[in-house]
Structures are given as structure tokens and as C-alpha cells.
C-alpha positions as a Python dict, from the first residue, in 0.01 Angstrom:
ca = {
    (1, 'M'): (0, 0, 0),
    (2, 'E'): (74, -42, 367),
    (3, 'F'): (-213, -290, 393),
    (4, 'I'): (-78, -495, 101),
    (5, 'A'): (273, -487, 245),
    (6, 'N'): (146, -611, 582),
    (7, 'L'): (-57, -881, 411),
    (8, 'L'): (244, -1003, 214),
    (9, 'F'): (454, -991, 527),
    (10, 'N'): (198, -1203, 715),
    (11, 'I'): (171, -1451, 428),
    (12, 'I'): (548, -1488, 412),
    (13, 'G'): (563, -1527, 789),
    (14, 'L'): (291, -1792, 780),
    (15, 'G'): (471, -1974, 501),
    (16, 'L'): (797, -1974, 693),
    (17, 'S'): (617, -2100, 1003),
    (18, 'I'): (464, -2387, 807),
    (19, 'I'): (800, -2474, 651),
    (20, 'T'): (962, -2467, 996),
    (21, 'I'): (695, -2697, 1140),
    (22, 'L'): (725, -2939, 849),
    (23, 'F'): (1102, -2940, 884),
    (24, 'K'): (1079, -3008, 1257),
    (25, 'L'): (828, -3288, 1192),
    (26, 'F'): (1060, -3444, 935),
    (27, 'V'): (1364, -3423, 1162),
    (28, 'A'): (1165, -3555, 1459),
    (29, 'L'): (1033, -3846, 1252),
    (30, 'L'): (1380, -3928, 1123),
    (31, 'G'): (1535, -3917, 1468),
    (32, 'G'): (1246, -4111, 1616),
    (33, 'L'): (1282, -4386, 1356),
    (34, 'V'): (1651, -4419, 1440),
    (35, 'V'): (1558, -4465, 1806),
    (36, 'L'): (1283, -4712, 1714),
    (37, 'Y'): (1527, -4916, 1504),
    (38, 'K'): (1782, -4929, 1783),
    (39, 'R'): (1556, -4963, 2085),
    (40, 'K'): (1264, -5162, 1937),
    (41, 'S'): (1028, -4963, 2159),
    (42, 'V'): (727, -4760, 2044),
    (43, 'P'): (707, -4557, 2370),
    (44, 'E'): (1073, -4460, 2329),
    (45, 'F'): (1002, -4364, 1968),
    (46, 'I'): (717, -4136, 2079),
    (47, 'I'): (931, -3974, 2350),
    (48, 'A'): (1219, -3920, 2107),
    (49, 'F'): (981, -3775, 1846),
    (50, 'I'): (839, -3521, 2091),
    (51, 'I'): (1178, -3417, 2230),
    (52, 'I'): (1338, -3381, 1886),
    (53, 'F'): (1036, -3186, 1759),
    (54, 'L'): (1084, -2938, 2042),
    (55, 'Y'): (1463, -2935, 2010),
    (56, 'P'): (1555, -3043, 1654),
    (57, 'F'): (1930, -3023, 1712),
    (58, 'L'): (1898, -3325, 1944),
    (59, 'A'): (1834, -3539, 1635),
    (60, 'L'): (2212, -3546, 1590),
    (61, 'F'): (2243, -3744, 1912),
    (62, 'S'): (1997, -4015, 1803),
    (63, 'V'): (2279, -4193, 1618),
    (64, 'F'): (2455, -4240, 1951),
    (65, 'V'): (2159, -4413, 2115),
    (66, 'P'): (2278, -4766, 2201),
    (67, 'H'): (2104, -5069, 2058),
    (68, 'K'): (1871, -5237, 2301),
    (69, 'I'): (2022, -5553, 2444),
    (70, 'F'): (1773, -5832, 2487),
    (71, 'H'): (1832, -6072, 2774),
    (72, 'L'): (1678, -6397, 2881),
    (73, 'R'): (1441, -6370, 3174),
    (74, 'K'): (1631, -6315, 3499),
    (75, 'D'): (1544, -6650, 3659),
    (76, 'I'): (1666, -6831, 3347),
    (77, 'R'): (1971, -6610, 3303),
    (78, 'Y'): (2094, -6698, 3652),
    (79, 'H'): (1999, -7064, 3636),
    (80, 'P'): (2304, -7295, 3665),
    (81, 'A'): (2229, -7428, 3316),
    (82, 'F'): (2295, -7083, 3167),
    (83, 'V'): (2544, -6908, 3395),
    (84, 'G'): (2881, -6868, 3224),
    (85, 'R'): (2747, -6978, 2888),
    (86, 'D'): (2674, -6789, 2570),
    (87, 'P'): (2296, -6723, 2596),
    (88, 'H'): (2251, -6749, 2219),
    (89, 'I'): (2405, -7094, 2194),
    (90, 'A'): (2239, -7199, 2521),
    (91, 'S'): (1897, -7094, 2387),
    (92, 'V'): (1944, -7302, 2073),
    (93, 'F'): (2047, -7602, 2283),
    (94, 'A'): (1744, -7552, 2508),
    (95, 'L'): (1512, -7552, 2208),
    (96, 'T'): (1680, -7863, 2066),
    (97, 'G'): (1612, -8026, 2403),
    (98, 'M'): (1242, -7950, 2361),
    (99, 'I'): (1246, -8079, 2004),
    (100, 'S'): (1427, -8400, 2098),
    (101, 'K'): (1189, -8469, 2389),
    (102, 'F'): (879, -8376, 2191),
    (103, 'D'): (781, -8737, 2117),
    (104, 'G'): (829, -8838, 2480),
    (105, 'Q'): (1180, -8981, 2466),
    (106, 'I'): (1529, -8886, 2358),
    (107, 'T'): (1732, -9136, 2158),
    (108, 'K'): (2108, -9156, 2124),
    (109, 'E'): (2068, -9071, 1757),
    (110, 'E'): (1887, -8748, 1845),
    (111, 'I'): (2162, -8653, 2087),
    (112, 'R'): (2422, -8728, 1820),
    (113, 'K'): (2238, -8511, 1569),
    (114, 'V'): (2206, -8224, 1816),
    (115, 'R'): (2577, -8233, 1896),
    (116, 'A'): (2677, -8261, 1531),
    (117, 'Y'): (2440, -8006, 1379),
    (118, 'V'): (2459, -7743, 1654),
    (119, 'G'): (2835, -7787, 1680),
    (120, 'D'): (2877, -7737, 1305),
    (121, 'F'): (2638, -7442, 1302),
    (122, 'F'): (2824, -7246, 1570),
    (123, 'G'): (3166, -7390, 1487),
    (124, 'I'): (3229, -7512, 1842),
    (125, 'T'): (3431, -7809, 1963),
    (126, 'A'): (3304, -8122, 2137),
    (127, 'E'): (3443, -7992, 2466),
    (128, 'T'): (3246, -7670, 2430),
    (129, 'I'): (2933, -7863, 2339),
    (130, 'D'): (2964, -8052, 2668),
    (131, 'L'): (2930, -7720, 2852),
    (132, 'Y'): (2580, -7679, 2709),
    (133, 'Q'): (2450, -8020, 2811),
    (134, 'E'): (2269, -7864, 3106),
    (135, 'S'): (2105, -7609, 2875),
    (136, 'F'): (1981, -7897, 2661),
    (137, 'V'): (1844, -8076, 2968),
    (138, 'F'): (1677, -7756, 3089),
    (139, 'G'): (1493, -7721, 2759),
    (140, 'K'): (1394, -8087, 2771),
    (141, 'E'): (1241, -8041, 3116),
    (142, 'H'): (1083, -7700, 3053),
    (143, 'P'): (897, -7703, 2720),
    (144, 'E'): (677, -7422, 2851),
    (145, 'E'): (972, -7185, 2798),
    (146, 'V'): (960, -7220, 2419),
    (147, 'Q'): (830, -6863, 2388),
    (148, 'E'): (1113, -6721, 2599),
    (149, 'F'): (1395, -6886, 2406),
    (150, 'S'): (1236, -6830, 2066),
    (151, 'M'): (1180, -6460, 2139),
    (152, 'F'): (1537, -6424, 2263),
    (153, 'I'): (1667, -6563, 1935),
    (154, 'A'): (1422, -6350, 1736),
    (155, 'N'): (1543, -6033, 1908),
    (156, 'N'): (1914, -6107, 1877),
    (157, 'Y'): (1954, -6254, 1529),
    (158, 'N'): (1865, -6120, 1187),
    (159, 'R'): (1607, -6295, 971),
    (160, 'L'): (1865, -6489, 771),
    (161, 'V'): (2023, -6648, 1079),
    (162, 'R'): (1680, -6720, 1228),
    (163, 'S'): (1590, -6900, 907),
    (164, 'Q'): (1908, -7105, 932),
    (165, 'I'): (1829, -7195, 1293),
    (166, 'I'): (1482, -7322, 1195),
    (167, 'F'): (1649, -7529, 924),
    (168, 'L'): (1887, -7663, 1189),
    (169, 'F'): (1590, -7767, 1404),
    (170, 'M'): (1434, -7944, 1106),
    (171, 'L'): (1752, -8140, 1037),
    (172, 'I'): (1741, -8261, 1396),
    (173, 'A'): (1369, -8339, 1392),
    (174, 'I'): (1335, -8530, 1064),
    (175, 'K'): (1335, -8908, 1076),
    (176, 'D'): (1569, -9143, 894),
    (177, 'D'): (1319, -9168, 608),
    (178, 'K'): (1330, -8787, 571),
    (179, 'S'): (976, -8749, 702),
    (180, 'L'): (851, -8506, 963),
    (181, 'D'): (569, -8588, 1205),
    (182, 'Q'): (271, -8357, 1170),
    (183, 'S'): (275, -8273, 1541),
    (184, 'M'): (647, -8197, 1525),
    (185, 'E'): (592, -7984, 1217),
    (186, 'Q'): (331, -7782, 1406),
    (187, 'F'): (571, -7735, 1696),
    (188, 'L'): (846, -7616, 1464),
    (189, 'L'): (597, -7388, 1290),
    (190, 'E'): (512, -7238, 1629),
    (191, 'I'): (881, -7167, 1695),
    (192, 'A'): (926, -7026, 1344),
    (193, 'S'): (624, -6800, 1389),
    (194, 'I'): (762, -6660, 1715),
    (195, 'M'): (1095, -6601, 1540),
    (196, 'G'): (925, -6407, 1262),
    (197, 'I'): (974, -6664, 986),
    (198, 'S'): (695, -6654, 728),
    (199, 'F'): (490, -6961, 643),
    (200, 'E'): (621, -6947, 285),
    (201, 'E'): (979, -6954, 413),
    (202, 'F'): (892, -7235, 653),
    (203, 'K'): (753, -7444, 367),
    (204, 'F'): (1070, -7392, 166),
    (205, 'L'): (1289, -7493, 461),
    (206, 'K'): (1078, -7803, 517),
    (207, 'M'): (1104, -7909, 152),
    (208, 'Q'): (1478, -7856, 166),
    (209, 'A'): (1522, -8050, 491),
    (210, 'T'): (1302, -8341, 384),
    (211, 'G'): (1447, -8364, 33),
    (212, 'Q'): (1122, -8262, -136),
    (213, 'Y'): (1259, -7953, -304),
    (214, 'S'): (1223, -7954, -680),
    (215, 'Q'): (1389, -7719, -925),
    (216, 'H'): (1126, -7787, -1190),
    (217, 'T'): (956, -7469, -1303),
    (218, 'D'): (663, -7447, -1540),
    (219, 'F'): (501, -7106, -1567),
    (220, 'N'): (207, -7260, -1752),
    (221, 'S'): (129, -7517, -1483),
    (222, 'Q'): (-90, -7282, -1278),
    (223, 'P'): (-313, -6981, -1342),
    (224, 'P'): (-128, -6646, -1350),
    (225, 'E'): (-309, -6515, -1042),
    (226, 'V'): (-190, -6819, -844),
    (227, 'L'): (169, -6775, -959),
    (228, 'I'): (164, -6403, -882),
    (229, 'K'): (49, -6481, -528),
    (230, 'K'): (306, -6759, -490),
    (231, 'Y'): (606, -6568, -620),
    (232, 'S'): (511, -6247, -441),
    (233, 'A'): (518, -6447, -118),
    (234, 'V'): (862, -6585, -208),
    (235, 'L'): (996, -6230, -239),
    (236, 'G'): (799, -6113, 63),
    (237, 'V'): (599, -5847, -120),
    (238, 'D'): (230, -5778, -161),
    (239, 'E'): (56, -5911, -470),
    (240, 'Q'): (-15, -5553, -575),
    (241, 'A'): (346, -5442, -523),
    (242, 'S'): (502, -5226, -792),
    (243, 'F'): (794, -5356, -993),
    (244, 'T'): (1017, -5108, -809),
    (245, 'D'): (927, -5271, -477),
    (246, 'I'): (978, -5614, -631),
    (247, 'K'): (1328, -5518, -743),
    (248, 'K'): (1414, -5387, -398),
    (249, 'A'): (1291, -5708, -233),
    (250, 'Y'): (1480, -5920, -484),
    (251, 'R'): (1807, -5736, -431),
    (252, 'K'): (1773, -5763, -54),
    (253, 'L'): (1712, -6138, -68),
    (254, 'A'): (1987, -6192, -325),
    (255, 'K'): (2228, -6018, -90),
    (256, 'E'): (2114, -6231, 205),
    (257, 'Y'): (2156, -6558, 19),
    (258, 'H'): (2484, -6467, -148),
    (259, 'P'): (2732, -6760, -133),
    (260, 'D'): (2974, -6551, 75),
    (261, 'N'): (2728, -6568, 365),
    (262, 'Y'): (2751, -6947, 367),
    (263, 'K'): (3113, -7022, 283),
    (264, 'D'): (3189, -7119, 644),
    (265, 'K'): (2870, -7321, 688),
    (266, 'P'): (2822, -7699, 647),
    (267, 'Q'): (2718, -7829, 305),
    (268, 'D'): (2351, -7857, 407),
    (269, 'Y'): (2336, -7480, 447),
    (270, 'I'): (2525, -7413, 125),
    (271, 'T'): (2274, -7627, -63),
    (272, 'L'): (1992, -7448, 118),
    (273, 'A'): (2123, -7111, 3),
    (274, 'E'): (2174, -7229, -355),
    (275, 'N'): (1820, -7364, -381),
    (276, 'K'): (1674, -7057, -213),
    (277, 'M'): (1860, -6837, -459),
    (278, 'R'): (1715, -7038, -747),
    (279, 'E'): (1364, -6995, -606),
    (280, 'I'): (1421, -6621, -563),
    (281, 'N'): (1547, -6592, -921),
    (282, 'V'): (1247, -6782, -1058),
    (283, 'A'): (1008, -6562, -861),
    (284, 'Y'): (1178, -6247, -986),
    (285, 'E'): (1187, -6374, -1344),
    (286, 'Y'): (814, -6436, -1345),
    (287, 'L'): (717, -6111, -1175),
    (288, 'E'): (952, -5918, -1400),
    (289, 'K'): (776, -6060, -1704),
    (290, 'V'): (436, -5977, -1561),
    (291, 'K'): (504, -5640, -1399),
    (292, 'G'): (835, -5522, -1541),
    (293, 'D'): (688, -5442, -1881),
    (294, 'Q'): (407, -5190, -1862),
    (295, 'S'): (241, -5361, -2156),
    (296, 'A'): (239, -5695, -1976),
    (297, 'N'): (-65, -5830, -1798),
    (298, 'P'): (-156, -6125, -1572),
    (299, 'N'): (-236, -6332, -1883),
    (300, 'Y'): (120, -6299, -2014),
    (301, 'Y'): (210, -6663, -1979),
    (302, 'K'): (-135, -6787, -2062),
    (303, 'N'): (-107, -6628, -2405),
    (304, 'R'): (239, -6757, -2488),
}
């Protein structure tokens, strides 16, 4: 009996030890993810994970970890073109300088468009815009800094605002006939890629900016596998994603493109949001038909 009692005692002790370790791993992972979200640093995540695993109560303090503040490179930050100016607005002006100079010359019309579109986007006056003229010139003269300014914007704005900024650049870059040079398109695609904008999103923004967007939808116009790939990309999910994941992605995008987010924006951005919302709804409608019903299959529309 004593042997059995000791065995049970050891088993219970082992079980409690395993539960304790699993609990500490869970708490450490949770606290580490909070740090990763705020600091955007894998090494800091690893350090936080180890410390919290050893001292789980420290997980409570992870919520007080400050968000990492991203700055422009020091030599740019203290350049006369950026001192005393909002670095976010200055970075956008610098990139518009690169875009305007991309074809080798800057026209008065391009300058007018930059002032009008950037001014409307940030809601700043003509006098304030004048303060950023040097930032514009800096970008014009230093196209090699495209990575620096694009990364700064990527690290300081959410995806929705970054998408709007790319749209802003397109409005400035398109010609009077609503066309976009291939070389300019590649340059804008490079900026968008650095900012974390997907190619599918970039294509939508281009169609919107150049007036090529069409609301026509025909689910029978393409094979189901093509439409599944297309609409999965619109919602930003994998082609094999479950309907639960599709719903989550849809709700997130619907929240981002809600009209309330654009009520203070110029009409171009309101129209952009409305058309994007239509595209999101169409994508969800199709994927819901295909994946929402367990009895559905990729040939759903083919058989209608």
C-alpha cells in the first residue's frame, strides 16, 4: 500500500509540475507577444519570454511596455529640411518629390497636384504646406532614400492609412489622360511593397486612380478555382482558409473601410472606400457561397 501511495503521490506531483510548466509557457508566450506587438523586435520578444517564464508575475508589467517609436535616420532627422517639421508629413512630401522628379523634370502641374492632394490628405493650410517645400526638394534630390522614408511610413501608420498614401501618390503620378507610365508604376509598386501593401491591393488602387475600376461582377465569367484565388486575395486569406477565417478577415476589412473612417477625407478617398467595400462584399459573397455551406463545392457556380 505504501508503494502505491508513493506512486500516486509521484504521479500527482509530476502532473502538477507539467501543468505548472505549461501555464508558465502560456503566460510567457502571452507576455512575449504583447512585447513583440509593442516593440516590433524579435530579440526583445525572446528576452521577455525567458524572463516571464522564470518569473510569471512579470507578465502583468508587459502591458506597460511602451510602444517602440520609429524615427528617421539621424542625419535626415537633423537635416534642415526636416528640423521643426512633422516627420510623417515631411516623409510624404519627400516621396512626392521623388515621384514628381521621376521622369526627369518637375512641372508646375505636378507641384500643384502635390500641394493640393497632400494638403487635403493631412488637412493642412497653404502656409503649412510652404514649410515642407524643403522636404519636397530633399526627396527630389535624394531618390536613393526611398527605402528610408517608405519604411518610416510603414512603421508609423496602420495598413489602411498606408493604402491611402499609396493612392495619394497615384493621384499625383497619373497623367491627364488617366494613364500611368510603366516605369512609374514599378516605382510606386516598389514603395507599396516596402510599406507592406499587397499586390492585389495595389492593383485595386491603380484601377481606382486611373478610372479603370468596374463594378461589373459575373461569377460565371471565370473558372471557380480562379475566382477562389482572386477573392481570397481580396480578403487577404489563403485559398484553403476556412469560412471562419474568411468571416474574420471580412469583418476586419469592413471595419477598416467603414464610411466613418473617410468622412473627413476628400471625395476621391470616399469613392475609393465605397468601391473597396463593394469589392470586399463581392469577395465575401462568393466565398460564402462556396465555403459557407458545407455541402457547397468549387463547382457551385458552374452548376447553376
